[in-house]
Coordinates of C-alpha atoms in Angstrom, one line a residue:
M7 CA 129.5 -24.7 146.3
M8 CA 132.8 -24.1 144.5
A9 CA 135.0 -27.1 144.3
V10 CA 138.7 -26.9 145.1
P11 CA 140.7 -27.6 142.0
S12 CA 143.4 -30.2 142.1
P13 CA 146.9 -28.5 142.1
R14 CA 148.0 -31.2 139.7
N15 CA 145.5 -30.4 136.9
P16 CA 144.7 -27.2 135.1
L17 CA 141.4 -25.4 135.8
V18 CA 139.4 -24.1 132.9
A19 CA 136.6 -21.6 133.6
M20 CA 133.9 -21.0 131.1
V21 CA 131.5 -18.1 130.9
G22 CA 128.0 -19.5 130.3
G23 CA 126.1 -22.5 131.7
G24 CA 124.4 -23.7 128.5
Q25 CA 124.8 -26.9 126.5
L26 CA 128.1 -26.0 125.0
A27 CA 129.6 -25.7 128.6
R28 CA 127.9 -28.9 129.5
M29 CA 129.5 -30.8 126.7
T30 CA 132.8 -29.1 127.3
H31 CA 132.6 -30.4 130.9
Q32 CA 132.0 -33.9 129.5
A33 CA 135.3 -33.6 127.6
A34 CA 137.1 -32.2 130.6
I35 CA 136.2 -35.2 132.7
A36 CA 138.1 -37.5 130.3
L37 CA 141.1 -35.3 130.6
G38 CA 141.0 -35.5 134.4
Q39 CA 139.8 -31.9 134.8
T40 CA 136.8 -30.1 136.1
L41 CA 135.3 -27.2 134.2
R42 CA 134.2 -24.3 136.3
V43 CA 131.2 -22.5 134.8
L44 CA 129.5 -19.1 135.3
A45 CA 125.8 -19.8 135.1
N46 CA 122.8 -17.6 135.6
T47 CA 121.0 -20.2 137.6
D48 CA 121.7 -23.6 139.2
D49 CA 119.4 -25.5 136.8
E50 CA 121.2 -24.5 133.5
P51 CA 122.6 -27.4 131.5
A52 CA 126.2 -27.1 132.7
A53 CA 125.3 -26.3 136.2
Q54 CA 123.4 -29.6 136.5
V55 CA 126.6 -31.6 135.9
S56 CA 129.6 -29.6 137.0
P57 CA 130.5 -29.6 140.7
D58 CA 132.2 -26.2 140.3
V59 CA 129.6 -23.6 139.5
V60 CA 129.6 -19.8 140.1
I61 CA 126.1 -18.3 139.9
G62 CA 126.3 -14.8 138.4
A63 CA 125.9 -12.7 135.3
H64 CA 128.2 -12.5 132.3
D65 CA 128.0 -8.7 132.3
N66 CA 129.0 -8.2 135.9
L67 CA 132.7 -7.7 136.4
D68 CA 132.8 -9.1 140.0
D69 CA 131.1 -12.3 138.8
L70 CA 133.6 -12.6 136.0
R71 CA 136.4 -12.2 138.5
R72 CA 134.9 -14.9 140.8
V73 CA 134.7 -17.5 138.0
A74 CA 138.2 -16.6 136.8
A75 CA 139.9 -16.7 140.2
G76 CA 142.6 -19.3 140.2
A77 CA 141.8 -20.5 136.7
H78 CA 144.5 -21.2 134.2
V79 CA 142.3 -19.8 131.4
L80 CA 138.8 -18.2 131.0
T81 CA 136.8 -19.1 127.9
F82 CA 133.2 -18.9 126.7
D83 CA 130.1 -20.8 125.6
H84 CA 128.7 -17.6 124.2
E85 CA 130.0 -14.3 122.9
H86 CA 127.9 -11.8 124.9
V87 CA 130.5 -10.7 127.5
P88 CA 131.1 -7.0 127.0
T89 CA 134.5 -6.3 125.5
E90 CA 135.5 -3.7 128.1
L91 CA 135.0 -6.1 130.9
L92 CA 137.2 -8.7 129.3
E93 CA 139.9 -6.0 128.7
K94 CA 139.8 -5.2 132.4
L95 CA 140.3 -8.9 133.2
V96 CA 143.2 -9.1 130.9
A97 CA 144.8 -6.1 132.5
E98 CA 144.4 -7.8 135.9
G99 CA 146.3 -10.8 134.6
V100 CA 143.5 -13.2 133.6
N101 CA 144.3 -15.4 130.6
V102 CA 141.3 -14.9 128.3
A103 CA 140.9 -17.2 125.3
P104 CA 140.0 -16.2 122.8
P105 CA 141.4 -12.8 123.7
P106 CA 139.0 -9.8 123.6
Q107 CA 140.6 -8.3 120.5
A108 CA 139.7 -11.6 118.7
L109 CA 136.3 -12.2 120.3
V110 CA 135.0 -8.8 119.3
H111 CA 134.8 -10.2 115.7
A112 CA 132.2 -12.7 116.8
Q113 CA 130.3 -10.0 118.8
D114 CA 130.1 -7.1 116.4
K115 CA 129.1 -7.8 112.8
L116 CA 130.4 -4.4 111.6
V117 CA 133.8 -5.0 113.1
M118 CA 133.8 -8.5 111.6
R119 CA 132.8 -7.3 108.2
K120 CA 135.5 -4.5 108.1
S121 CA 138.2 -6.9 109.4
L122 CA 137.3 -9.6 106.9
E123 CA 137.4 -7.1 104.1
E124 CA 140.8 -5.9 105.1
L125 CA 142.1 -9.4 105.3
G126 CA 140.8 -10.1 101.8
A127 CA 138.1 -12.6 102.8
P128 CA 135.1 -12.7 100.5
V129 CA 132.0 -11.2 102.2
P130 CA 128.5 -10.0 100.9
R131 CA 128.2 -6.4 100.0
Y132 CA 127.2 -4.4 103.1
R133 CA 126.9 -1.0 104.7
A134 CA 126.5 0.3 108.3
I135 CA 123.1 2.1 108.5
E136 CA 122.7 5.2 110.7
S137 CA 119.6 6.6 108.9
L138 CA 117.0 5.7 106.4
D139 CA 118.8 7.9 103.9
D140 CA 121.8 5.5 104.3
L141 CA 119.6 2.6 103.6
D142 CA 118.0 4.2 100.5
G143 CA 121.4 5.0 99.1
F144 CA 122.8 1.5 99.7
A145 CA 119.7 -0.1 98.2
E146 CA 119.9 2.1 95.1
R147 CA 123.5 1.2 94.4
L148 CA 123.0 -2.5 95.3
D149 CA 119.9 -3.2 93.2
A150 CA 119.4 -6.5 95.0
P151 CA 117.2 -7.9 97.9
L152 CA 118.4 -6.8 101.4
V153 CA 119.0 -8.4 104.7
I154 CA 118.9 -6.2 107.8
K155 CA 121.0 -7.3 110.8
A156 CA 121.4 -6.0 114.3
I157 CA 125.2 -5.4 114.7
R158 CA 125.3 -6.9 118.1
G159 CA 123.5 -9.6 120.1
G160 CA 122.0 -11.8 117.3
Y161 CA 122.1 -15.6 117.3
D162 CA 120.1 -18.5 115.9
G163 CA 118.4 -16.2 113.3
R164 CA 117.6 -13.6 115.9
G165 CA 118.6 -10.1 114.9
V166 CA 118.5 -11.0 111.2
Q167 CA 115.6 -10.1 109.1
L168 CA 115.1 -10.7 105.3
A169 CA 113.4 -7.7 103.7
G170 CA 110.7 -8.4 101.1
D171 CA 111.3 -5.0 99.4
L172 CA 112.8 -1.6 100.2
E173 CA 109.7 -0.4 102.1
H174 CA 109.9 -3.5 104.3
A175 CA 113.7 -2.9 104.8
R176 CA 112.9 0.7 105.8
D177 CA 110.3 -0.6 108.4
I178 CA 112.8 -3.0 109.9
T179 CA 115.5 -0.5 110.0
R180 CA 113.3 2.2 111.5
D181 CA 112.3 -0.2 114.3
Y182 CA 115.9 -1.1 115.1
L183 CA 117.1 2.5 115.1
A184 CA 114.2 3.7 117.2
G185 CA 115.1 1.1 119.8
G186 CA 118.7 2.2 119.8
T187 CA 120.0 -0.9 118.0
P188 CA 122.7 -0.1 115.4
V189 CA 122.2 -2.0 112.2
L190 CA 123.9 -3.3 109.1
A191 CA 122.4 -3.8 105.7
E192 CA 123.7 -6.6 103.4
E193 CA 122.8 -8.0 100.0
R194 CA 120.8 -11.2 100.1
V195 CA 123.0 -13.5 98.1
Q196 CA 121.6 -16.2 95.8
L197 CA 122.3 -19.3 97.9
R198 CA 122.9 -22.8 96.9
R199 CA 123.5 -23.9 100.5
E200 CA 125.2 -22.9 103.7
L201 CA 128.5 -24.5 104.8
S202 CA 130.7 -24.3 107.9
A203 CA 134.5 -24.6 108.2
L204 CA 135.4 -25.5 111.8
V205 CA 139.0 -25.1 112.9
A206 CA 141.0 -24.8 116.1
R207 CA 144.1 -22.8 117.0
S208 CA 146.4 -22.9 120.0
P209 CA 148.5 -20.1 121.5
F210 CA 151.5 -21.9 120.1
G211 CA 150.0 -21.3 116.7
Q212 CA 149.1 -24.9 115.9
G213 CA 146.0 -25.2 113.8
A214 CA 143.6 -28.1 113.0
A215 CA 140.7 -28.3 110.6
W216 CA 137.7 -30.6 110.4
P217 CA 136.0 -31.5 107.1
V218 CA 133.8 -28.7 105.8
V219 CA 130.1 -29.5 106.5
E220 CA 126.8 -28.5 105.1
T221 CA 124.3 -26.9 107.5
V222 CA 120.6 -27.1 106.8
Q223 CA 118.5 -24.2 108.1
Q224 CA 114.8 -23.8 108.8
D225 CA 113.5 -20.5 110.1
G226 CA 117.0 -19.3 110.8
I227 CA 117.8 -22.3 113.0
C228 CA 120.1 -25.2 112.0
V229 CA 118.2 -28.4 111.9
Q230 CA 120.8 -30.8 110.4
V231 CA 124.5 -31.0 109.6
I232 CA 126.1 -33.3 107.0
A233 CA 129.7 -34.1 107.4
P234 CA 131.5 -33.8 105.1
A235 CA 129.5 -31.5 102.9
P236 CA 128.2 -33.6 99.9
N237 CA 129.3 -32.9 96.4
L238 CA 131.8 -30.2 97.5
P239 CA 134.8 -30.3 95.2
E240 CA 138.0 -31.1 97.1
E241 CA 139.7 -27.9 96.0
V242 CA 136.8 -25.8 97.3
A243 CA 136.7 -27.7 100.6
A244 CA 140.5 -27.2 101.0
S245 CA 140.2 -23.5 100.2
A246 CA 137.5 -23.1 102.8
Q247 CA 139.6 -24.9 105.4
Q248 CA 142.7 -22.7 104.5
L249 CA 140.6 -19.6 104.8
A250 CA 139.3 -20.5 108.2
L251 CA 142.8 -21.4 109.4
R252 CA 144.2 -18.1 108.0
L253 CA 141.4 -16.1 109.7
A254 CA 142.1 -17.9 113.0
D255 CA 145.7 -17.0 112.8
Q256 CA 145.3 -13.4 111.6
L257 CA 142.6 -12.6 114.1
G258 CA 144.5 -14.2 117.0
V259 CA 141.9 -16.8 117.8
V260 CA 142.6 -19.2 120.6
G261 CA 140.2 -22.2 120.7
V262 CA 137.6 -23.3 118.2
L263 CA 136.5 -21.0 115.4
A264 CA 133.5 -21.7 113.2
V265 CA 133.5 -19.8 109.9
E266 CA 129.9 -20.0 108.5
L267 CA 129.9 -19.7 104.8
F268 CA 127.4 -19.1 102.0
E269 CA 127.9 -21.1 98.8
T270 CA 126.3 -19.0 96.1
T271 CA 124.6 -20.4 93.0
D272 CA 127.7 -19.6 91.0
G273 CA 129.9 -21.6 93.3
E274 CA 131.5 -18.7 95.2
L275 CA 132.1 -18.9 98.9
L276 CA 131.3 -15.9 101.1
V277 CA 131.8 -15.5 104.8
N278 CA 128.6 -15.0 106.7
E279 CA 129.4 -15.3 110.4
L280 CA 132.2 -16.1 112.8
A281 CA 131.8 -18.0 116.2
M282 CA 134.8 -18.3 118.5
R283 CA 133.7 -21.3 120.7
P284 CA 132.3 -24.8 120.1
H285 CA 129.5 -24.5 117.6
N286 CA 126.4 -26.3 116.6
S287 CA 127.9 -27.2 113.2
G288 CA 130.5 -29.2 115.1
H289 CA 128.3 -31.4 117.3
W290 CA 128.8 -34.2 114.8
T291 CA 132.4 -34.4 115.9
M292 CA 131.3 -35.9 119.3
D293 CA 130.8 -39.3 117.5
G294 CA 132.1 -38.7 114.0
S295 CA 135.6 -37.4 114.5
R296 CA 138.7 -38.7 116.3
T297 CA 138.7 -35.5 118.4
S298 CA 135.5 -33.8 119.3
Q299 CA 135.3 -30.0 119.1
F300 CA 134.8 -29.8 122.9
E301 CA 138.0 -31.7 123.7
Q302 CA 139.8 -29.7 121.0
H303 CA 138.7 -26.4 122.5
L304 CA 140.1 -27.5 125.8
R305 CA 143.3 -28.6 124.2
A306 CA 143.6 -25.3 122.4
V307 CA 142.9 -22.9 125.3
L308 CA 145.4 -24.9 127.5
D309 CA 148.0 -24.9 124.7
Y310 CA 148.1 -28.7 124.5
P311 CA 149.0 -30.3 121.1
L312 CA 145.8 -30.5 119.1
G313 CA 144.0 -33.8 118.3
S314 CA 143.3 -35.5 115.1
T315 CA 140.3 -34.2 113.2
D316 CA 140.0 -37.3 110.9
P317 CA 136.4 -38.6 110.6
V318 CA 135.8 -42.1 111.9
A319 CA 133.1 -42.8 109.3
P320 CA 132.6 -41.8 105.6
V321 CA 129.6 -39.7 106.6
T322 CA 128.0 -38.4 109.8
V323 CA 124.6 -36.7 110.0
M324 CA 123.6 -34.6 113.0
A325 CA 120.0 -33.6 113.7
N326 CA 119.0 -31.0 116.3
V327 CA 116.2 -31.9 118.6
L328 CA 114.0 -28.8 118.8
G329 CA 111.1 -28.3 121.3
A330 CA 107.7 -29.0 119.7
A331 CA 104.9 -26.4 119.5
E332 CA 103.1 -28.5 122.2
T333 CA 105.2 -30.5 124.7
P334 CA 104.2 -34.2 124.3
A335 CA 102.6 -36.0 127.2
M336 CA 105.1 -38.8 126.9
S337 CA 108.2 -38.3 129.0
V338 CA 111.6 -37.7 127.4
D339 CA 112.8 -40.9 129.0
E340 CA 110.0 -43.0 127.4
R341 CA 110.7 -41.3 124.0
L342 CA 114.3 -42.2 124.4
H343 CA 113.4 -45.8 125.2
H344 CA 111.4 -46.2 122.0
L345 CA 114.0 -44.4 119.9
F346 CA 116.7 -46.9 121.0
A347 CA 114.4 -49.8 120.4
R348 CA 113.9 -48.8 116.8
M349 CA 117.3 -47.1 116.1
P350 CA 120.0 -48.7 118.4
D351 CA 122.7 -46.9 116.4
A352 CA 121.4 -43.4 117.3
R353 CA 123.9 -41.4 119.3
V354 CA 121.8 -39.2 121.5
H355 CA 123.0 -36.1 123.4
L356 CA 120.4 -34.3 125.6
Y357 CA 121.0 -31.1 127.3
G358 CA 118.8 -31.2 130.4
K359 CA 116.8 -28.2 129.1
A360 CA 113.1 -27.6 129.6
E361 CA 111.2 -28.1 126.3
R362 CA 110.0 -24.9 124.6
P363 CA 108.9 -24.4 121.0
G364 CA 111.9 -24.2 118.7
R365 CA 114.4 -24.5 121.6
K366 CA 117.5 -26.7 121.0
V367 CA 117.1 -29.4 123.7
G368 CA 119.5 -32.0 122.2
H369 CA 121.0 -33.5 119.1
I370 CA 121.4 -37.0 117.5
N371 CA 124.3 -38.2 115.5
F372 CA 124.1 -41.0 112.9
L373 CA 127.2 -42.5 111.3
G374 CA 127.1 -44.0 107.8
G375 CA 129.3 -46.5 106.2
D376 CA 128.7 -45.3 102.6
A377 CA 128.2 -41.7 101.4
H378 CA 125.9 -43.1 98.7
D379 CA 123.4 -43.9 101.5
L380 CA 123.3 -40.2 102.6
A381 CA 119.6 -39.7 101.7
A382 CA 118.5 -42.6 103.8
L383 CA 120.8 -41.5 106.7
R384 CA 119.4 -38.0 106.6
E385 CA 115.8 -39.4 106.6
R386 CA 116.6 -41.5 109.7
A387 CA 118.2 -38.5 111.5
E388 CA 115.2 -36.3 110.7
R389 CA 112.7 -39.0 111.8
A390 CA 114.6 -39.6 115.0
A391 CA 114.8 -36.0 115.9
H392 CA 111.1 -35.5 115.1
W393 CA 110.2 -38.5 117.4
L394 CA 112.2 -37.1 120.3
S395 CA 110.6 -33.7 119.8
H396 CA 107.0 -34.7 119.2
A397 CA 106.6 -38.3 120.4
E398 CA 105.3 -39.3 117.0
W399 CA 106.9 -41.2 114.1
T400 CA 106.6 -39.4 110.8
D401 CA 106.1 -42.7 109.0
G402 CA 103.3 -43.8 111.4
W403 CA 105.4 -46.6 113.0
D404 CA 103.7 -48.0 116.1
P405 CA 106.2 -49.1 118.8
H406 CA 103.5 -51.3 120.3
G407 CA 102.4 -52.8 117.0

């Protein structure tokens, strides 16, 4: 049942009922607000906790109108709402943040690549592929390994495939094109690591940037985030923050923007992806920053002054809790009990999601007092996340011993 918003407090509506909406609602509570969410079902993470839920689909205009009705602003926990529907809402007077002309850059990889190139942002070499001849010509000029990407709809490694050789790239491309999926071919850059520059921008034009972080990937899924990114020269970190703030301004972003970066083996930074919403690489801010990304997103879309992004500890490590191949017999509650008994400083955030292999069901933050202890902190974070996923300690520790 839809709650009646207080006339004294602004109402923010968010498309999507996932964990990002759930954690945004947590931030809204502290600001005296209720977040209205558009969820597919009443058991989605945000629908479990918000009293103001609209059940519907993100690609249905009437459902979008229902969630936006009476709201001060409509925002997102994912980028999958069709641009043409958002443009209709804007024409009807809905305040959409980020606006559709900005959000499209997080929805369409080709639009993003072209705009970034025009703005002078460094990107991998790429080409839109409409036929196998296009692919062959690009591969011949590139003379480097290829990555084939679906132009729309990919996330968490989905829609991105690394090609072993040209014939493999042709097979991937043929399958995409046969299914009606437009594709992009890019060079596979020689990576040192992946970074993320997280910023926020308000309609007033105020910007704020968190420390640049390192993201650790396995099978296309982020498993750990280190804040700040270790051994990143100050001038490089500042350059990445300035780039992210400039892109937020020039693309007209309102809210949080994550600029995912490749750091190449020769030290160059290239823009990989954009996300215009709270982002997995910013979950560390819930415990490690003076203002979390979720509160900051609310501040930004409501045009409040933005909060401090200063870290509260020298280093924070976030580890994602991913569903195990086989769900443990031990309940999540019992696993949590044992985790806290062994690691009372673990800051746990669970999403209320059913466990499935590889699914993000929560994350854990650990704060460190000394960046020199980073290796030990990362090991603890990895061990804690594995315990919550598998109900087994990687070092063989016996909670009953």
